[in-house]
PDB file of C-alpha atoms in Angstrom:
ATOM      1  CA  MET A  17      88.971  62.485 -29.577  1.00 48.00           C
ATOM      2  CA  SER A  18      88.925  65.825 -27.271  1.00 60.00           C
ATOM      3  CA  GLU A  19      86.983  65.885 -24.142  1.00 72.00           C
ATOM      4  CA  ILE A  20      83.607  67.779 -24.880  1.00 87.00           C
ATOM      5  CA  PRO A  21      81.743  69.120 -21.847  1.00 90.00           C
ATOM      6  CA  GLY A  22      77.962  68.707 -22.014  1.00 90.00           C
ATOM      7  CA  ASP A  23      77.308  72.441 -20.705  1.00 92.00           C
ATOM      8  CA  LEU A  24      79.191  74.009 -23.607  1.00 96.00           C
ATOM      9  CA  LYS A  25      78.044  75.010 -26.916  1.00 97.00           C
ATOM     10  CA  PHE A  26      80.332  75.031 -30.148  1.00 96.00           C
ATOM     11  CA  LEU A  27      80.980  77.146 -33.326  1.00 94.00           C
ATOM     12  CA  ARG A  28      82.113  75.307 -35.889  1.00 93.00           C
ATOM     13  CA  SER A  29      85.424  77.469 -35.768  1.00 93.00           C
ATOM     14  CA  HIS A  30      86.178  75.073 -32.585  1.00 94.00           C
ATOM     15  CA  LYS A  31      85.371  78.336 -30.024  1.00 95.00           C
ATOM     16  CA  TRP A  32      83.204  77.488 -27.063  1.00 96.00           C
ATOM     17  CA  ALA A  33      80.899  79.481 -25.258  1.00 97.00           C
ATOM     18  CA  ARG A  34      79.008  78.626 -21.527  1.00 97.00           C
ATOM     19  CA  ILE A  35      76.033  80.540 -20.035  1.00 96.00           C
ATOM     20  CA  GLU A  36      76.569  81.530 -16.629  1.00 96.00           C
ATOM     21  CA  ASP A  37      74.326  81.648 -13.712  1.00 96.00           C
ATOM     22  CA  ASN A  38      74.287  85.731 -14.323  1.00 97.00           C
ATOM     23  CA  GLY A  39      73.460  85.606 -17.863  1.00 96.00           C
ATOM     24  CA  HIS A  40      76.852  86.406 -19.279  1.00 98.00           C
ATOM     25  CA  ILE A  41      78.633  83.919 -21.551  1.00 98.00           C
ATOM     26  CA  THR A  42      82.138  82.849 -21.216  1.00 98.00           C
ATOM     27  CA  VAL A  43      84.262  82.348 -24.064  1.00 98.00           C
ATOM     28  CA  GLY A  44      87.284  80.124 -25.114  1.00 97.00           C
ATOM     29  CA  ILE A  45      88.948  77.885 -27.763  1.00 96.00           C
ATOM     30  CA  SER A  46      88.041  74.252 -27.669  1.00 95.00           C
ATOM     31  CA  ASP A  47      90.584  71.312 -26.801  1.00 94.00           C
ATOM     32  CA  HIS A  48      90.262  70.080 -29.773  1.00 93.00           C
ATOM     33  CA  ALA A  49      91.363  73.788 -31.307  1.00 94.00           C
ATOM     34  CA  GLN A  50      94.525  74.169 -28.715  1.00 95.00           C
ATOM     35  CA  ALA A  51      95.808  70.812 -29.789  1.00 93.00           C
ATOM     36  CA  ALA A  52      95.550  71.261 -33.663  1.00 93.00           C
ATOM     37  CA  LEU A  53      97.347  74.893 -32.833  1.00 94.00           C
ATOM     38  CA  GLY A  54      99.935  73.442 -30.499  1.00 94.00           C
ATOM     39  CA  ASP A  55     101.713  75.687 -27.743  1.00 96.00           C
ATOM     40  CA  LEU A  56     100.206  78.668 -27.533  1.00 97.00           C
ATOM     41  CA  VAL A  57     102.950  81.514 -27.226  1.00 97.00           C
ATOM     42  CA  TYR A  58     100.637  84.787 -27.476  1.00 97.00           C
ATOM     43  CA  VAL A  59      97.018  85.575 -26.767  1.00 97.00           C
ATOM     44  CA  GLU A  60      95.512  89.129 -27.920  1.00 97.00           C
ATOM     45  CA  LEU A  61      92.385  89.748 -26.058  1.00 98.00           C
ATOM     46  CA  PRO A  62      89.441  92.002 -26.561  1.00 98.00           C
ATOM     47  CA  GLU A  63      89.331  95.110 -24.280  1.00 97.00           C
ATOM     48  CA  VAL A  64      86.266  95.432 -21.442  1.00 98.00           C
ATOM     49  CA  GLY A  65      83.546  97.554 -22.884  1.00 98.00           C
ATOM     50  CA  ASP A  66      84.164  96.392 -26.441  1.00 98.00           C
ATOM     51  CA  GLN A  67      81.089  95.870 -28.503  1.00 98.00           C
ATOM     52  CA  LEU A  68      81.239  92.657 -30.215  1.00 98.00           C
ATOM     53  CA  GLN A  69      79.131  91.080 -33.203  1.00 97.00           C
ATOM     54  CA  ALA A  70      78.291  87.256 -33.552  1.00 96.00           C
ATOM     55  CA  GLY A  71      80.961  85.842 -36.202  1.00 94.00           C
ATOM     56  CA  ASN A  72      83.571  88.711 -36.095  1.00 95.00           C
ATOM     57  CA  GLY A  73      87.179  88.744 -34.892  1.00 95.00           C
ATOM     58  CA  ALA A  74      87.460  89.380 -31.029  1.00 97.00           C
ATOM     59  CA  ALA A  75      90.615  87.619 -30.510  1.00 97.00           C
ATOM     60  CA  VAL A  76      93.729  86.369 -31.513  1.00 97.00           C
ATOM     61  CA  VAL A  77      95.985  83.522 -30.225  1.00 96.00           C
ATOM     62  CA  GLU A  78      99.099  82.319 -31.591  1.00 96.00           C
ATOM     63  CA  SER A  79     101.015  79.034 -31.299  1.00 95.00           C
ATOM     64  CA  VAL A  80     104.568  78.318 -32.919  1.00 91.00           C
ATOM     65  CA  LYS A  81     102.510  76.870 -35.676  1.00 88.00           C
ATOM     66  CA  ALA A  82      99.943  79.573 -36.811  1.00 90.00           C
ATOM     67  CA  ALA A  83      97.737  82.418 -35.563  1.00 92.00           C
ATOM     68  CA  SER A  84      94.046  81.956 -35.375  1.00 93.00           C
ATOM     69  CA  ASP A  85      91.191  84.288 -34.990  1.00 94.00           C
ATOM     70  CA  VAL A  86      88.759  84.042 -32.441  1.00 95.00           C
ATOM     71  CA  TYR A  87      85.273  84.740 -33.487  1.00 95.00           C
ATOM     72  CA  SER A  88      82.800  85.983 -30.946  1.00 96.00           C
ATOM     73  CA  PRO A  89      79.768  83.343 -30.586  1.00 95.00           C
ATOM     74  CA  VAL A  90      77.221  85.799 -29.746  1.00 96.00           C
ATOM     75  CA  SER A  91      76.732  89.605 -30.098  1.00 97.00           C
ATOM     76  CA  GLY A  92      77.471  91.320 -26.509  1.00 98.00           C
ATOM     77  CA  THR A  93      79.687  93.556 -24.666  1.00 98.00           C
ATOM     78  CA  VAL A  94      83.255  92.397 -23.022  1.00 98.00           C
ATOM     79  CA  VAL A  95      82.781  92.455 -19.216  1.00 98.00           C
ATOM     80  CA  ALA A  96      85.828  90.600 -18.370  1.00 98.00           C
ATOM     81  CA  VAL A  97      88.932  89.367 -19.944  1.00 98.00           C
ATOM     82  CA  ASN A  98      91.396  86.707 -18.620  1.00 98.00           C
ATOM     83  CA  GLU A  99      94.306  89.019 -17.588  1.00 97.00           C
ATOM     84  CA  LYS A 100      96.085  85.935 -16.757  1.00 97.00           C
ATOM     85  CA  LEU A 101      97.197  84.782 -20.494  1.00 97.00           C
ATOM     86  CA  ALA A 102      99.060  87.912 -21.538  1.00 94.00           C
ATOM     87  CA  ASP A 103     101.817  86.038 -19.203  1.00 96.00           C
ATOM     88  CA  ALA A 104     100.720  82.612 -19.299  1.00 97.00           C
ATOM     89  CA  PRO A 105      99.022  81.408 -22.456  1.00 97.00           C
ATOM     90  CA  GLU A 106     100.102  77.949 -22.305  1.00 96.00           C
ATOM     91  CA  THR A 107      97.093  77.986 -19.859  1.00 97.00           C
ATOM     92  CA  ILE A 108      94.788  77.223 -22.829  1.00 97.00           C
ATOM     93  CA  ASN A 109      96.958  74.327 -23.627  1.00 96.00           C
ATOM     94  CA  GLY A 110      96.631  72.858 -20.170  1.00 95.00           C
ATOM     95  CA  ASP A 111      93.035  73.822 -19.067  1.00 96.00           C
ATOM     96  CA  ALA A 112      91.018  75.046 -22.593  1.00 96.00           C
ATOM     97  CA  TYR A 113      87.371  74.687 -20.642  1.00 96.00           C
ATOM     98  CA  GLY A 114      88.502  76.044 -17.311  1.00 96.00           C
ATOM     99  CA  GLU A 115      91.229  78.142 -16.945  1.00 97.00           C
ATOM    100  CA  GLY A 116      92.068  79.023 -20.381  1.00 97.00           C
ATOM    101  CA  TRP A 117      89.169  81.004 -20.806  1.00 98.00           C
ATOM    102  CA  LEU A 118      89.611  84.119 -23.141  1.00 98.00           C
ATOM    103  CA  PHE A 119      86.385  86.624 -22.104  1.00 98.00           C
ATOM    104  CA  VAL A 120      83.128  87.208 -21.078  1.00 98.00           C
ATOM    105  CA  LEU A 121      80.797  88.729 -22.849  1.00 97.00           C
ATOM    106  CA  LYS A 122      76.970  90.352 -21.790  1.00 98.00           C
ATOM    107  CA  PRO A 123      74.872  88.828 -24.638  1.00 97.00           C
ATOM    108  CA  SER A 124      72.736  91.363 -26.542  1.00 96.00           C
ATOM    109  CA  ASP A 125      70.659  88.497 -28.014  1.00 92.00           C
ATOM    110  CA  ARG A 126      70.261  84.972 -25.951  1.00 90.00           C
ATOM    111  CA  ALA A 127      69.088  83.411 -28.993  1.00 94.00           C
ATOM    112  CA  GLU A 128      72.498  83.403 -30.952  1.00 96.00           C
ATOM    113  CA  PHE A 129      73.620  81.340 -27.809  1.00 96.00           C
ATOM    114  CA  ASP A 130      71.104  78.990 -28.228  1.00 94.00           C
ATOM    115  CA  ALA A 131      71.410  78.444 -31.823  1.00 95.00           C
ATOM    116  CA  LEU A 132      75.336  77.605 -31.338  1.00 97.00           C
ATOM    117  CA  LEU A 133      76.107  73.827 -31.529  1.00 96.00           C
ATOM    118  CA  GLY A 134      75.569  71.386 -29.217  1.00 96.00           C
ATOM    119  CA  PRO A 135      78.105  69.092 -27.680  1.00 95.00           C
ATOM    120  CA  ASP A 136      76.817  66.081 -29.847  1.00 95.00           C
ATOM    121  CA  ASP A 137      76.841  67.772 -32.838  1.00 95.00           C
ATOM    122  CA  TYR A 138      80.162  69.475 -32.257  1.00 96.00           C
ATOM    123  CA  ALA A 139      81.676  65.969 -31.508  1.00 94.00           C
ATOM    124  CA  GLU A 140      80.072  65.023 -34.764  1.00 94.00           C
ATOM    125  CA  MET A 141      81.758  67.797 -36.788  1.00 95.00           C
ATOM    126  CA  ILE A 142      85.065  67.168 -35.208  1.00 93.00           C
ATOM    127  CA  GLU A 143      84.901  63.484 -36.428  1.00 91.00           C
ATOM    128  CA  SER A 144      83.875  64.112 -39.834  1.00 91.00           C
ATOM    129  CA  GLU A 145      86.333  66.302 -40.618  1.00 85.00           C
ATOM    130  CA  GLU A 146      89.079  63.793 -39.432  1.00 78.00           C
ATOM    131  CA  HIS A 147      87.570  61.560 -41.672  1.00 72.00           C
TER     132      HIS A 147
END
């Protein structure tokens, strides 16, 4: 079972979201997702200033096995992207919930964040997928 931090919310598509002290939301892919994808070799991120809609494609991560779309967990404006990933996409494999974050949004509707899966629900979803 992958590690699942208690301060995160999740999408069914194995992306995570964390609300920061300033109200912004940091987004990444789950440890479970990076393990399933294998060694990541390329990451395509949104641009700062992009307007994203919840559930729409926002980024792409590619591994030696496959490419995977990253859907935005909430609607909002991109305020930061993890530039390090351009040169070191494997950072996600080593620290999916820390240094491997993808982008940060200023949300337009906080209720969208509150509606995401909690850590326990996400863990149950993974377990049911594996059986």
